[in-house]
PDB file of C-alpha atoms in Angstrom:
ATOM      1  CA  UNK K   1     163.874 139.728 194.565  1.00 51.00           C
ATOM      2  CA  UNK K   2     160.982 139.233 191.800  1.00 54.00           C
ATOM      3  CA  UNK K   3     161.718 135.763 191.116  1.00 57.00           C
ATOM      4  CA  UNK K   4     160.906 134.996 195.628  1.00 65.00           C
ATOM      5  CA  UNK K   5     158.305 136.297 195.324  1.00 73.00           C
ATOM      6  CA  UNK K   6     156.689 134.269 191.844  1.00 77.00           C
ATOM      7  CA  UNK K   7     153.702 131.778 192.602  1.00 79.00           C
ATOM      8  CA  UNK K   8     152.870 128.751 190.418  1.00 78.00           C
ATOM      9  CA  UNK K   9     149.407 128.397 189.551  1.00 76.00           C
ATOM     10  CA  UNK K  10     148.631 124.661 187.835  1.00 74.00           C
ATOM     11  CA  UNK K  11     145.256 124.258 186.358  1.00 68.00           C
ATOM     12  CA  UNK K  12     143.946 121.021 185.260  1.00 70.00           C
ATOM     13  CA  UNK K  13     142.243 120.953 181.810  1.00 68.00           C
ATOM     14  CA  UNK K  14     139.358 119.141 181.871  1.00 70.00           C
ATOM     15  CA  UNK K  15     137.141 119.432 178.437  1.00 72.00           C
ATOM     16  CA  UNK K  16     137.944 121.716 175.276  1.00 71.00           C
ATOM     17  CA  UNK K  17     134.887 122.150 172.922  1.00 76.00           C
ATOM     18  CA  UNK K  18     132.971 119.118 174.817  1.00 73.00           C
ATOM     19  CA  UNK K  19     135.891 116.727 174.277  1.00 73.00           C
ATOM     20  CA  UNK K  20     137.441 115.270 177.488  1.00 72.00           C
ATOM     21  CA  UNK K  21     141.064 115.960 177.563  1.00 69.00           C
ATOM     22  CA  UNK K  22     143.075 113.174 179.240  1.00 70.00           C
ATOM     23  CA  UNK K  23     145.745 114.088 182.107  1.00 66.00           C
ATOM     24  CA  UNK K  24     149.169 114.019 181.056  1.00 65.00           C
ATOM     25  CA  UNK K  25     151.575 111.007 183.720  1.00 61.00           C
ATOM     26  CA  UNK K  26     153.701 113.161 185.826  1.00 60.00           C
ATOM     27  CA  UNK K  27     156.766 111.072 184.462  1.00 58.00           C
ATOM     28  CA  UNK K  28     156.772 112.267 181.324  1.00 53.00           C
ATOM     29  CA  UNK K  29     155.120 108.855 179.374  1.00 52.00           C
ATOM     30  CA  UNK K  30     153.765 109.778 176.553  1.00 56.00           C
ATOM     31  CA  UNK K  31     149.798 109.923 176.863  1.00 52.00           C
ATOM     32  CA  UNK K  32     147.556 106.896 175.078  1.00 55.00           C
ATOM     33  CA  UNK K  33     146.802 107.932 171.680  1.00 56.00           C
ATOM     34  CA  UNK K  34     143.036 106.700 171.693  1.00 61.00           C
ATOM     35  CA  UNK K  35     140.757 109.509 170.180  1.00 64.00           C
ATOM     36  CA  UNK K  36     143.862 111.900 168.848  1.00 70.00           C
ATOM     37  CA  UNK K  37     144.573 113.253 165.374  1.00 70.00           C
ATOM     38  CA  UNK K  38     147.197 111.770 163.626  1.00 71.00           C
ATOM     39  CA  UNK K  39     149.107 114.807 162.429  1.00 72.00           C
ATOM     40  CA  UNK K  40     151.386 112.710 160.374  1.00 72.00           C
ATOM     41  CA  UNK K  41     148.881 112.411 157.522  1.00 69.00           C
ATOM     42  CA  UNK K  42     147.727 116.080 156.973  1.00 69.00           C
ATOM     43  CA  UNK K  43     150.888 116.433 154.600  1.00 66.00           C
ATOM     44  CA  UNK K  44     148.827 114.658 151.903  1.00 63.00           C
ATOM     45  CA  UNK K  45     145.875 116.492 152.454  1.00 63.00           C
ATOM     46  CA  UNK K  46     147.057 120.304 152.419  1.00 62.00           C
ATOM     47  CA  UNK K  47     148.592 119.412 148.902  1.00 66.00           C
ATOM     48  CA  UNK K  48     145.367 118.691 147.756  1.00 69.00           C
ATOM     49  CA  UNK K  49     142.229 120.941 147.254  1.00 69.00           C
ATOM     50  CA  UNK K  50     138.770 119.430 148.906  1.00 74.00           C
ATOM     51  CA  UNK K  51     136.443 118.947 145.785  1.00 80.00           C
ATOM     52  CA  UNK K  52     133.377 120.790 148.314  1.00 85.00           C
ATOM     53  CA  UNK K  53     135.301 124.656 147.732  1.00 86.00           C
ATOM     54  CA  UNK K  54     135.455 124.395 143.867  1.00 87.00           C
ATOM     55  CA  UNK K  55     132.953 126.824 143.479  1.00 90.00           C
ATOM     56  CA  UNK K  56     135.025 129.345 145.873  1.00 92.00           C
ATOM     57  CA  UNK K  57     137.750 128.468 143.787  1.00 90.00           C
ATOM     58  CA  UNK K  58     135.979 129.502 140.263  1.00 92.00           C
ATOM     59  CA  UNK K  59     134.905 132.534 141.540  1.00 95.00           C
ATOM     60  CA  UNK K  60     138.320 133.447 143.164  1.00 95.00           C
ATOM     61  CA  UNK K  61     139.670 132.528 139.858  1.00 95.00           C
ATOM     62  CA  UNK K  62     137.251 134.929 137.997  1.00 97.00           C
ATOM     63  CA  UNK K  63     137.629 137.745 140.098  1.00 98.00           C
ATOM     64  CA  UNK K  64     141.442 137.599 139.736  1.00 98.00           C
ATOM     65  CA  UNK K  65     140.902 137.035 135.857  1.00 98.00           C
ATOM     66  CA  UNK K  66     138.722 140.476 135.692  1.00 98.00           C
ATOM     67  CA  UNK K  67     141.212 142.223 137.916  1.00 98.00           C
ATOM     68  CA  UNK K  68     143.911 141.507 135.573  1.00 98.00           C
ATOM     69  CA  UNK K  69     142.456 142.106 132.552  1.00 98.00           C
ATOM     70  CA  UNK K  70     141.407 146.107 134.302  1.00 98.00           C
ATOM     71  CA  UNK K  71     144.788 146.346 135.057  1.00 98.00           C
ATOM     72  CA  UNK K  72     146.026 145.758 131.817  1.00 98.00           C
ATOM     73  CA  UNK K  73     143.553 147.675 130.138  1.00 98.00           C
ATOM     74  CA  UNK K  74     144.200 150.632 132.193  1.00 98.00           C
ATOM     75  CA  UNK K  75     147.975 149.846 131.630  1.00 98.00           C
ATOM     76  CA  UNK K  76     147.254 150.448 127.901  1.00 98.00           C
ATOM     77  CA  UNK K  77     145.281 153.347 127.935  1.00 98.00           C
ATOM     78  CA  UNK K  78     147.745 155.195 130.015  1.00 98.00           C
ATOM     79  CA  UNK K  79     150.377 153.712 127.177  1.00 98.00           C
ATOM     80  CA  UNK K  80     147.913 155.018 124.317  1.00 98.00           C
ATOM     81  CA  UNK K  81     147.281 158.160 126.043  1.00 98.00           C
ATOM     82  CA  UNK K  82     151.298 158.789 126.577  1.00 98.00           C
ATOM     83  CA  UNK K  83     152.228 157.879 123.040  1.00 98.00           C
ATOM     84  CA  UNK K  84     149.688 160.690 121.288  1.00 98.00           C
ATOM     85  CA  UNK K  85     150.945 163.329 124.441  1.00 98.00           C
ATOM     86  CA  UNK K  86     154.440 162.941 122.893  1.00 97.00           C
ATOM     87  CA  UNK K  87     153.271 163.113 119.319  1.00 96.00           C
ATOM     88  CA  UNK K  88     151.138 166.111 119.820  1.00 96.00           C
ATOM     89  CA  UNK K  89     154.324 167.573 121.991  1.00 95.00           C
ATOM     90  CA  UNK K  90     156.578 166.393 119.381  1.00 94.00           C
ATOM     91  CA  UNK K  91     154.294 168.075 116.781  1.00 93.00           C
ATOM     92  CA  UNK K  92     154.055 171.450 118.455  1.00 93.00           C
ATOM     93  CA  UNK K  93     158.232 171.557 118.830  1.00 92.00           C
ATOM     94  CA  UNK K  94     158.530 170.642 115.425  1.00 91.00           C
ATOM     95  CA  UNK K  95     156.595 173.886 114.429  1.00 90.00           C
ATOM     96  CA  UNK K  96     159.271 176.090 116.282  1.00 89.00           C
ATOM     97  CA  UNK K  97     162.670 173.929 115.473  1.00 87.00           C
ATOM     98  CA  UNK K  98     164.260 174.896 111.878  1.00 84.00           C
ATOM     99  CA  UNK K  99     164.487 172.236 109.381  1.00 77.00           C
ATOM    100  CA  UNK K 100     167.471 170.358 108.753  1.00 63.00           C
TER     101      UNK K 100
END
């Protein structure tokens, strides 16, 4: 009973951000490519990095280079700070165990 009762609303387009879009034929031609973008030859583009965001790049690259560096730092301190818990623990149960 829903689907009687549906309207169809059509809306013609006629400018997205200040460009004029063209109308699309009602039998399905394909629309005159004059002022489109050429998809096709992005492929080459995303591959390669624009020369303008090398500083973003650097700084990215720093921060990631400090992060890691904290990490492993902290990584070896906990390591360091393990190894003399389970010397001093070994220590203290070697006081109490007889000797072989």
């Amino acid at each position: 009973m829903a689907a009687a009762n549906e309207q169809t609303i059509e809306v013609e387009i006629v400018e997205i951000d200040g460009i004029a879009v063209e109308s699309r034929p009602v039998g399905g031609e394909a629309p005159n490519k004059r002022g489109r973008v050429d998809w096709t030859q992005w492929q080459g583009r995303v591959k390669r990095i624009d020369a303008r965001w090398w500083p973003l790049w650097l700084m990215l690259g720093i921060i990631v280079l400090v992060l890691a560096a904290v990490v492993g730092i902290c990584v070896a301190v906990v390591f360091v700070a393990w190894r003399i818990f389970k010397g001093l623990l070994n220590g203290i149960v070697s006081l109490f165990s007889p000797q072989r």
